[in-house]
Short mmCIF file of C-alpha atoms in Angstrom, two decimals:
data_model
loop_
_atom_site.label_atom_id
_atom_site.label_comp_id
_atom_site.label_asym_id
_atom_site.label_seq_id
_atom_site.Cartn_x
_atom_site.Cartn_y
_atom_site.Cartn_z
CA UNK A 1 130.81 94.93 104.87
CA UNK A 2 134.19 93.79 106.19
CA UNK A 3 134.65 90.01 106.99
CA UNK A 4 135.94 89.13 110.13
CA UNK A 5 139.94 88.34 109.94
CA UNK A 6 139.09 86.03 113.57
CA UNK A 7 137.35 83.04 112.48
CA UNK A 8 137.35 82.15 116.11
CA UNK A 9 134.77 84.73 116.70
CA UNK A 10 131.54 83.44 118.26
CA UNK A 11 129.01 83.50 115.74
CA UNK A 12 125.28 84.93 115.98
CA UNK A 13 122.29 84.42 114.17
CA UNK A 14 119.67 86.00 113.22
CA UNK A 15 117.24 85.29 116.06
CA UNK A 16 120.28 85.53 118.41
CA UNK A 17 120.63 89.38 117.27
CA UNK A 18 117.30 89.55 116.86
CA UNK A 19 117.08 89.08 121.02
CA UNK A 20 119.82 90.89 121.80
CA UNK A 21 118.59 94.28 120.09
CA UNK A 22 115.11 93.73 121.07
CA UNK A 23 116.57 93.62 124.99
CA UNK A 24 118.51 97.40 124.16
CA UNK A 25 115.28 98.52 122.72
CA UNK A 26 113.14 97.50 125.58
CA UNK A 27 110.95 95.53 123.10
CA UNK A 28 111.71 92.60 124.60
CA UNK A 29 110.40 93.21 128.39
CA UNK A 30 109.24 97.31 128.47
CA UNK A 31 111.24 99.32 130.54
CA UNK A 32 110.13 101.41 133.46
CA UNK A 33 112.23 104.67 132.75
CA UNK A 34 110.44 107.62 132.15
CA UNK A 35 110.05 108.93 128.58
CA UNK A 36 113.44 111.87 129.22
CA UNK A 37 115.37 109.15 129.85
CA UNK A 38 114.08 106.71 127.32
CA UNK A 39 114.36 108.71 124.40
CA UNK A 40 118.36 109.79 125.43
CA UNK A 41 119.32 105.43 125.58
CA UNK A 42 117.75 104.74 122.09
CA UNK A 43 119.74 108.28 120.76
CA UNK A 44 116.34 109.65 119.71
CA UNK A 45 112.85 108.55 118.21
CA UNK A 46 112.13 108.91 114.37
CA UNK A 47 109.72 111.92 114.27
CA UNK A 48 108.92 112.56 110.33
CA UNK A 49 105.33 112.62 111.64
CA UNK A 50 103.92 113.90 115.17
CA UNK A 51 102.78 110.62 116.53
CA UNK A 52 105.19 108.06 115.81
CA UNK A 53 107.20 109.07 119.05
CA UNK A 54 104.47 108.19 121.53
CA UNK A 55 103.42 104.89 119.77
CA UNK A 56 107.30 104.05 119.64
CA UNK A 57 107.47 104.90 123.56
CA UNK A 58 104.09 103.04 124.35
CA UNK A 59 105.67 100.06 122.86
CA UNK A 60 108.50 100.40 125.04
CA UNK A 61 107.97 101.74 128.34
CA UNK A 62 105.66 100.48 131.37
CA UNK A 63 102.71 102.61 132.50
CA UNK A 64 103.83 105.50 129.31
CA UNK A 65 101.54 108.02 128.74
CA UNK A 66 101.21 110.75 126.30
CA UNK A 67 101.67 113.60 128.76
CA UNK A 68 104.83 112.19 129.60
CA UNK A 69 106.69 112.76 126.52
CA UNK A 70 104.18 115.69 125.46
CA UNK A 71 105.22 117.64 128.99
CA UNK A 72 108.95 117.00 128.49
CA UNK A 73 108.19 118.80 124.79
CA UNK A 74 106.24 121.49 126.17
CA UNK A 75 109.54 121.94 128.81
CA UNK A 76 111.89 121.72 125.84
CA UNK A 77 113.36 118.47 127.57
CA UNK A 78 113.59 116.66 124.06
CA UNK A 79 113.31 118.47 121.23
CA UNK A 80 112.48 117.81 117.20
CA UNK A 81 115.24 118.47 115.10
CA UNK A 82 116.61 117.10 111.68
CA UNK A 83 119.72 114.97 113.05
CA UNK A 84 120.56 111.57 111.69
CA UNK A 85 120.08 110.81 108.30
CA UNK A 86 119.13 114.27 107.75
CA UNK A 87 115.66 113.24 108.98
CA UNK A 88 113.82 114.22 111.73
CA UNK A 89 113.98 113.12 115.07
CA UNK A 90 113.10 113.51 118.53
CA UNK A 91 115.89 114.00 120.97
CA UNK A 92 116.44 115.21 124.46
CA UNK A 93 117.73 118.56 125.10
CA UNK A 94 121.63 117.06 125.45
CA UNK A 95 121.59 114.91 122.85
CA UNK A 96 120.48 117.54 120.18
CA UNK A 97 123.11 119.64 121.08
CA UNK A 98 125.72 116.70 121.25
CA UNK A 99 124.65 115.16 118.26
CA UNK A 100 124.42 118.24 115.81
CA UNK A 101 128.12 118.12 114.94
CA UNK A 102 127.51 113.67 114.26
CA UNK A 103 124.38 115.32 111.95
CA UNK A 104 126.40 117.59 110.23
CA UNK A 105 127.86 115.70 107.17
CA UNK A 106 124.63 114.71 106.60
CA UNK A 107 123.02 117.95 106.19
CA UNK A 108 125.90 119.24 104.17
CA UNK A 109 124.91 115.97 101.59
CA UNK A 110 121.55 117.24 101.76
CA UNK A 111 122.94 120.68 101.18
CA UNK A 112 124.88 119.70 98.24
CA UNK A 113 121.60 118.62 96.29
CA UNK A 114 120.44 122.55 96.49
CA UNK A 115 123.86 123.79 94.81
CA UNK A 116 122.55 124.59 91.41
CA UNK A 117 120.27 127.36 93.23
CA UNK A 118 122.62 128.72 95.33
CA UNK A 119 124.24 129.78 92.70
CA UNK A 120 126.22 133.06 93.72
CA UNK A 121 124.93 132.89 97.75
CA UNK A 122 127.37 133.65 100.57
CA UNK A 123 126.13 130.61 102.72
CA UNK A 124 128.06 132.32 105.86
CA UNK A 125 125.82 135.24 105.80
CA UNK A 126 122.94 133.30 104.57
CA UNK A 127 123.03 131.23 108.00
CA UNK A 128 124.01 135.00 109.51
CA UNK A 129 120.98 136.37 108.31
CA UNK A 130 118.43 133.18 109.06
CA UNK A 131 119.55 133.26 112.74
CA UNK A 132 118.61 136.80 112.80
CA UNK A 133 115.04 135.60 111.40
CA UNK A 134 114.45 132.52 113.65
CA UNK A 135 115.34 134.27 117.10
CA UNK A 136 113.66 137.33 116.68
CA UNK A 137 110.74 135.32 116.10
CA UNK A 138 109.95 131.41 114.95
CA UNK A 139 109.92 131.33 111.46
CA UNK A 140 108.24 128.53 108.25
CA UNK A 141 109.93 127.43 106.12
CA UNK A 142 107.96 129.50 104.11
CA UNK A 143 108.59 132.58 105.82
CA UNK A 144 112.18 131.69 105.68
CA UNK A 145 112.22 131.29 101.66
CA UNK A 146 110.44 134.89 101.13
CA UNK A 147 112.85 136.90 104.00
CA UNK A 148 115.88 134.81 102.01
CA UNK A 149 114.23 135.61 98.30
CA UNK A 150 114.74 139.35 99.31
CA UNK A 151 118.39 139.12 100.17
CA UNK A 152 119.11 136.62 96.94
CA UNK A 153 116.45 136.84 94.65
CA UNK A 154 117.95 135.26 92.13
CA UNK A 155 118.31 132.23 93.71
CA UNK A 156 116.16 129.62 94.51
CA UNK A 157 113.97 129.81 97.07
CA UNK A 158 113.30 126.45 98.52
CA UNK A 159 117.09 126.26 97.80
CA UNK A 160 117.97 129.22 100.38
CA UNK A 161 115.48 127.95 102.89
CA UNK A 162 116.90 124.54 102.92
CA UNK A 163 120.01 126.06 103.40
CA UNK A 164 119.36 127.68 105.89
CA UNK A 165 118.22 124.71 108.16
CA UNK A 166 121.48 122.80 107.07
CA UNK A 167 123.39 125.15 108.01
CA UNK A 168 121.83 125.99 111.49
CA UNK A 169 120.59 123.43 114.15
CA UNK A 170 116.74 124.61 113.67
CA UNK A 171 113.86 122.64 116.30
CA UNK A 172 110.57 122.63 115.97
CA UNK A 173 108.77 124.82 118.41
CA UNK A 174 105.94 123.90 120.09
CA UNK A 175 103.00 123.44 120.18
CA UNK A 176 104.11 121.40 117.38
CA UNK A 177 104.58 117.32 118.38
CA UNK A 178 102.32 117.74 121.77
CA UNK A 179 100.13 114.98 122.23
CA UNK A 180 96.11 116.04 120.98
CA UNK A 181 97.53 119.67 119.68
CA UNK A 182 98.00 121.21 115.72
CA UNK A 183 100.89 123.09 115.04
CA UNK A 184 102.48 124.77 112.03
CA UNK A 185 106.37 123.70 111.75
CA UNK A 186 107.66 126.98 113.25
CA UNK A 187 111.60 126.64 113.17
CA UNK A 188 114.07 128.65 115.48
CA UNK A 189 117.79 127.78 116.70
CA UNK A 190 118.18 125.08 119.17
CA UNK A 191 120.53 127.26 121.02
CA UNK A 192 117.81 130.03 120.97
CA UNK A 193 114.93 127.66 122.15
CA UNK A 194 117.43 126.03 125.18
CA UNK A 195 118.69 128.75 126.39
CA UNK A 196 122.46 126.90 126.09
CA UNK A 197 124.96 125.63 123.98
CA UNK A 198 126.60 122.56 123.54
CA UNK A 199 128.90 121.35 126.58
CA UNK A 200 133.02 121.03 125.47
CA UNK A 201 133.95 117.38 125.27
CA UNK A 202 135.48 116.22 127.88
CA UNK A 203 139.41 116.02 127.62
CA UNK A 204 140.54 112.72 125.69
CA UNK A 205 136.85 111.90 124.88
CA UNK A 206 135.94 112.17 121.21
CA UNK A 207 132.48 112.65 120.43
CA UNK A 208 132.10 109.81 117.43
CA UNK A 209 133.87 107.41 119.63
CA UNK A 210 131.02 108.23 122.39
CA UNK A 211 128.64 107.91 119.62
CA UNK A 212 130.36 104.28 119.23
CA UNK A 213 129.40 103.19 122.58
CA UNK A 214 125.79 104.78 122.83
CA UNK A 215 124.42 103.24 119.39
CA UNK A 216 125.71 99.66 120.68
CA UNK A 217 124.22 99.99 123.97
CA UNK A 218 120.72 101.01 121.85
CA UNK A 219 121.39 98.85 118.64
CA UNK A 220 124.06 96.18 118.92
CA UNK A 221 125.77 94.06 117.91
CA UNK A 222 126.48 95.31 114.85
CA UNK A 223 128.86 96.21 112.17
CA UNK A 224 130.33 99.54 111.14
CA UNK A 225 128.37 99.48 108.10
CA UNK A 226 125.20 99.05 110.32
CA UNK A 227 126.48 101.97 112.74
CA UNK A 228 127.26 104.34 109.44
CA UNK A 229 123.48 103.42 107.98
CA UNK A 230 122.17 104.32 111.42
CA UNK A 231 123.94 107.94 111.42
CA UNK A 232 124.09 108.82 107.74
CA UNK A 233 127.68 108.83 108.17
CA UNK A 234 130.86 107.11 106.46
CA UNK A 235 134.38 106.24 107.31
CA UNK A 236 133.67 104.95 111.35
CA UNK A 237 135.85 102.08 110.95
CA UNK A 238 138.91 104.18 112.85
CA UNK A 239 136.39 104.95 116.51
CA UNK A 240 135.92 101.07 115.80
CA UNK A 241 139.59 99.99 115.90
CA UNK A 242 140.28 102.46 118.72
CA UNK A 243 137.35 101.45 120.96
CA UNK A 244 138.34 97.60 119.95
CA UNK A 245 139.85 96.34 123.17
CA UNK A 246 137.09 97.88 124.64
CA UNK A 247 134.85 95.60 122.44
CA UNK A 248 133.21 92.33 122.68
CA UNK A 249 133.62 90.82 118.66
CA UNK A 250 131.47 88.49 116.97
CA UNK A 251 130.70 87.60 113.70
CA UNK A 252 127.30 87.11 112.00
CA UNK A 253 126.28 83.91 109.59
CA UNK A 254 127.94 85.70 106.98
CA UNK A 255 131.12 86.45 108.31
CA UNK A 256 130.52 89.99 109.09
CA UNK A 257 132.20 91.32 112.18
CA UNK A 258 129.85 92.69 114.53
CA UNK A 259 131.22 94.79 118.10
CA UNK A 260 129.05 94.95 121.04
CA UNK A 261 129.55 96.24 124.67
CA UNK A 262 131.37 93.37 126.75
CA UNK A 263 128.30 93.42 129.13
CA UNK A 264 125.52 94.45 127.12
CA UNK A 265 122.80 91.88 127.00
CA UNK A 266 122.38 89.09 124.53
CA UNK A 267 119.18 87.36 125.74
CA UNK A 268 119.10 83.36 125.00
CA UNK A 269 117.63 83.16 121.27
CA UNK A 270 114.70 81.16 122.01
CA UNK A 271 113.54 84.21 124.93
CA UNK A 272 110.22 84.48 124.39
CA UNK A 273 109.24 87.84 122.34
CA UNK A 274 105.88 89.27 122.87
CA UNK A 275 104.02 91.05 119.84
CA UNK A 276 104.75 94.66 119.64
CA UNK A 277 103.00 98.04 117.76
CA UNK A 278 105.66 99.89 116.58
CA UNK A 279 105.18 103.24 114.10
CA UNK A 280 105.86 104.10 110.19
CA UNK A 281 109.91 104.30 110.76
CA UNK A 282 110.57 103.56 113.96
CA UNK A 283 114.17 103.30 114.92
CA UNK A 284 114.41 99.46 114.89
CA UNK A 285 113.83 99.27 111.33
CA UNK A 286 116.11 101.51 110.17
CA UNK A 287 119.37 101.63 111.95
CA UNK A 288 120.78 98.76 110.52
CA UNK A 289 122.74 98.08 107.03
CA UNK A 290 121.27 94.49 107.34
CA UNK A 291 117.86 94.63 108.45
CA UNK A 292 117.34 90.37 108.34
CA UNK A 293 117.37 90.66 112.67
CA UNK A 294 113.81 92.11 112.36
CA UNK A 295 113.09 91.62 108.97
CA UNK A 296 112.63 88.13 106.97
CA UNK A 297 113.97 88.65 104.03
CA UNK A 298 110.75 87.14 102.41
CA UNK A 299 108.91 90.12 103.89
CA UNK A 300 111.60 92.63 102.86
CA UNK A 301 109.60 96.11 101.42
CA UNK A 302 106.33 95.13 102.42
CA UNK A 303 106.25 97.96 104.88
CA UNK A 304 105.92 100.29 102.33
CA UNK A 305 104.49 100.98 99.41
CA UNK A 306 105.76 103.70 96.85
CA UNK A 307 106.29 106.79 99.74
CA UNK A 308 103.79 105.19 101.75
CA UNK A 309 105.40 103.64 104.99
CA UNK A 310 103.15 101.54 107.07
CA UNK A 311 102.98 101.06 110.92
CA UNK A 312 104.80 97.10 111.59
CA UNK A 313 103.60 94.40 113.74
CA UNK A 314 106.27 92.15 115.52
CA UNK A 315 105.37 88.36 115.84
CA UNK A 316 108.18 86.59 118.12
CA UNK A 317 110.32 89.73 117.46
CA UNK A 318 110.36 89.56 113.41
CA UNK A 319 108.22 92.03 111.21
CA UNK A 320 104.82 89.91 111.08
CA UNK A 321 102.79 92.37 109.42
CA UNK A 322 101.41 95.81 108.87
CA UNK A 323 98.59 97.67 111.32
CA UNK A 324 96.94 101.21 111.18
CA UNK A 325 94.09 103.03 113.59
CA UNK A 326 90.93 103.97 111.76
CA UNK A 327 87.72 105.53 113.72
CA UNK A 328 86.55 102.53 114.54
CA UNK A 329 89.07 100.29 114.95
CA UNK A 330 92.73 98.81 114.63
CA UNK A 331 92.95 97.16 111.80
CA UNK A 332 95.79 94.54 111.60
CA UNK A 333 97.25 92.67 108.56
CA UNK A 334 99.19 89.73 108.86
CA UNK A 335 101.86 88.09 106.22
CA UNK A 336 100.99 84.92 107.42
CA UNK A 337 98.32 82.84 109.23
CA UNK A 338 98.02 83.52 112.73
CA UNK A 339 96.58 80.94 114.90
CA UNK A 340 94.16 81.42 117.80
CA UNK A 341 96.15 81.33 120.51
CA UNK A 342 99.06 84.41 119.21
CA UNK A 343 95.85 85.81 117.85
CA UNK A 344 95.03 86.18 121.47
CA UNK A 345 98.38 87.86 122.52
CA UNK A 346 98.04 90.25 119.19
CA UNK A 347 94.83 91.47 120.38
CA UNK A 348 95.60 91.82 124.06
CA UNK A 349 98.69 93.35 123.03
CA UNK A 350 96.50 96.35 120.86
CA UNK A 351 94.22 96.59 123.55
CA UNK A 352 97.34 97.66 125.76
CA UNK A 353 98.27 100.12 123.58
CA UNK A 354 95.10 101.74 122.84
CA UNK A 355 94.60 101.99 126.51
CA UNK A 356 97.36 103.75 126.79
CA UNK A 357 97.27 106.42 123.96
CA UNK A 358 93.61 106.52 123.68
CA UNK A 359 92.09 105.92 126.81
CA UNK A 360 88.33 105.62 126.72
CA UNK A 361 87.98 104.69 123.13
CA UNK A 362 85.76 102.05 122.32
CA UNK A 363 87.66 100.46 119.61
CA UNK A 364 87.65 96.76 117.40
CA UNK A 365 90.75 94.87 117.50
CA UNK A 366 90.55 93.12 113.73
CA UNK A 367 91.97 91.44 110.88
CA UNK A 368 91.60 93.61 107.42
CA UNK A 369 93.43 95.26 104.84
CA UNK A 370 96.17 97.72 105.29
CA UNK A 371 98.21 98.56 102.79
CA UNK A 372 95.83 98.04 99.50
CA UNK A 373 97.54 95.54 97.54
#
């Protein structure tokens, strides 16, 4: 990370930018937007699994409900596409057409792992040919690799279908991701499933610089090593520089310059932070190169285990411990002691959200084991 070359630069802690991203992610008061609009401020949800995006919205928003983000699925109003990171996510309509050129480098990384079994494949009229496939009809992956297989059967098949959805901006259909409904990962274009392609950029607008602006309003302050972790992506430091005068600039305990929007806010550090549900790789966690504003570095890993990632708890904004849903009840495990009276909020707190999700259950709000260590 570059050090700051203005030692005048106001310097923020931790718990200072642990405030000021909770406020952008509406963690630290919910917000009332609807789930549409919600889901375009934060630049997406983390969607590896089906449920993560509702429990990351109920979290967020006042008076969310399932159908809310379900319906705006079912209306292909946000989407499930592989975007940042080359992972999956769950964006509106706009965004995953805006974003797919940000995704690309990404996918072509991902791309370049396959190489060895590609061995000989025209990767122009590979993506030709799986467009053909995935409009006629949504299409597996494993329906991709045997209609690919025939074309190049010499090649790999998991190979040709993962080319295939790097090289072409491939959703998830529904009823995959609706709220209470099974689905097989059916995959077609997004063009194909919207109906439109992407809008031109306006004139003198560049799309990274937008980018610039967007993940600060959802994620700052923060570096441009925090801003390349968050999109997969490297050399951002020229949108930076450009966007600069346009930039508040502060600097964090280590001398790291960190940009914000002038009039974004930065909550006092001592706001009060109520606990918080969030899902197995929810946005907050992951969109920063240093992760010490939600996570102690004492508690650093402990939300996963192997591939296992677990579902976090926030405790006065930090990563307090790990929680999952079982029949009978929602099981919480704390890193620390927890007295009676944040006990209290904890539990009112999972009551909220099971209200909201699962409305009706009858459900224990208790201490146990979660991640088997």
């Amino acid at each position: 990370m570059r050090k700051t070359t203005t030692p005048q630069a106001p310097v923020l802690d931790a718990r200072a930018l642990n405030r000021a991203t909770l406020a952008r992610q509406f963690l630290l008061r919910r917000s009332p937007l609807d789930a549409g609009a919600a889901v375009a401020h934060l630049l997406g949800l983390q969607a590896q699994n089906t449920e993560p995006p509702y429990y990351a919205l109920a979290a967020r928003l006042d008076g969310f409900t399932p159908g809310d983000l379900s319906g705006r699925l079912a209306a292909r109003e946000v989407v499930r596409i592989v975007t940042l990171r080359s992972t999956l996510h769950a964006h509106t309509a706009d965004d995953c057409l805006a974003l797919a050129a940000l995704a690309r480098p990404a996918r072509e990384r991902e791309l370049g792992l396959f190489r060895a079994g590609l061995a000989g494949v025209d990767l122009d009229r590979l993506a030709a040919l799986a467009r053909e496939l995935v409009e006629s009809e949504p299409r597996t992956m494993a329906e991709l690799r045997t209609a690919l297989s025939a074309a190049w059967p010499d090649a790999d098949p998991r190979a040709l279908a993962v080319a295939a959805r790097c090289r072409l901006p491939l959703v998830q259909v529904t009823p995959r991701g609706l709220w209470g409904r099974s689905g097989r990962v059916a995959l077609t274009t997004a063009a194909h499933w919207l109906g439109r392609t992407a809008e031109p950029e306006p004139a003198g607008e560049s799309a990274v610089d937008t980018a610039v602006l967007r993940y600060l309003a959802a994620f700052g302050p923060a570096s441009v090593q925090d801003m390349q972790s968050w999109a997969g992506l490297t050399r951002l430091r020229p949108a930076f520089e450009r966007l600069r005068p346009r930039l508040a600039v502060f600097q964090d305990t280590h001398g790291v310059e960190l940009f914000d929007l002038p009039e974004a806010p930065r909550p006092d550090p001592d706001t009060p932070a109520p606990p918080r549900f969030l899902p197995e790789y929810d946005n907050l966690l992951l969109s920063h190169a240093d992760r010490t504003r939600v996570v102690p570095p004492e508690h650093k890993g402990r939300a996963r285990r192997g591939n296992q990632a677990y579902s976090t708890l926030l405790v006065d904004g930090f990563q307090a411990g790990l929680w999952t849903l079982t029949d009978e009840a929602l099981v919480i495990e704390p890193f620390g002691e927890i007295d009676a009276a944040r006990w209290a909020e904890i539990a009112a707190e999972g009551e909220r959200m099971l209200a909201a999700l699962h409305p009706g259950r009858a459900c224990d709000v208790r201490i146990g084991d979660v991640a088997g260590r």
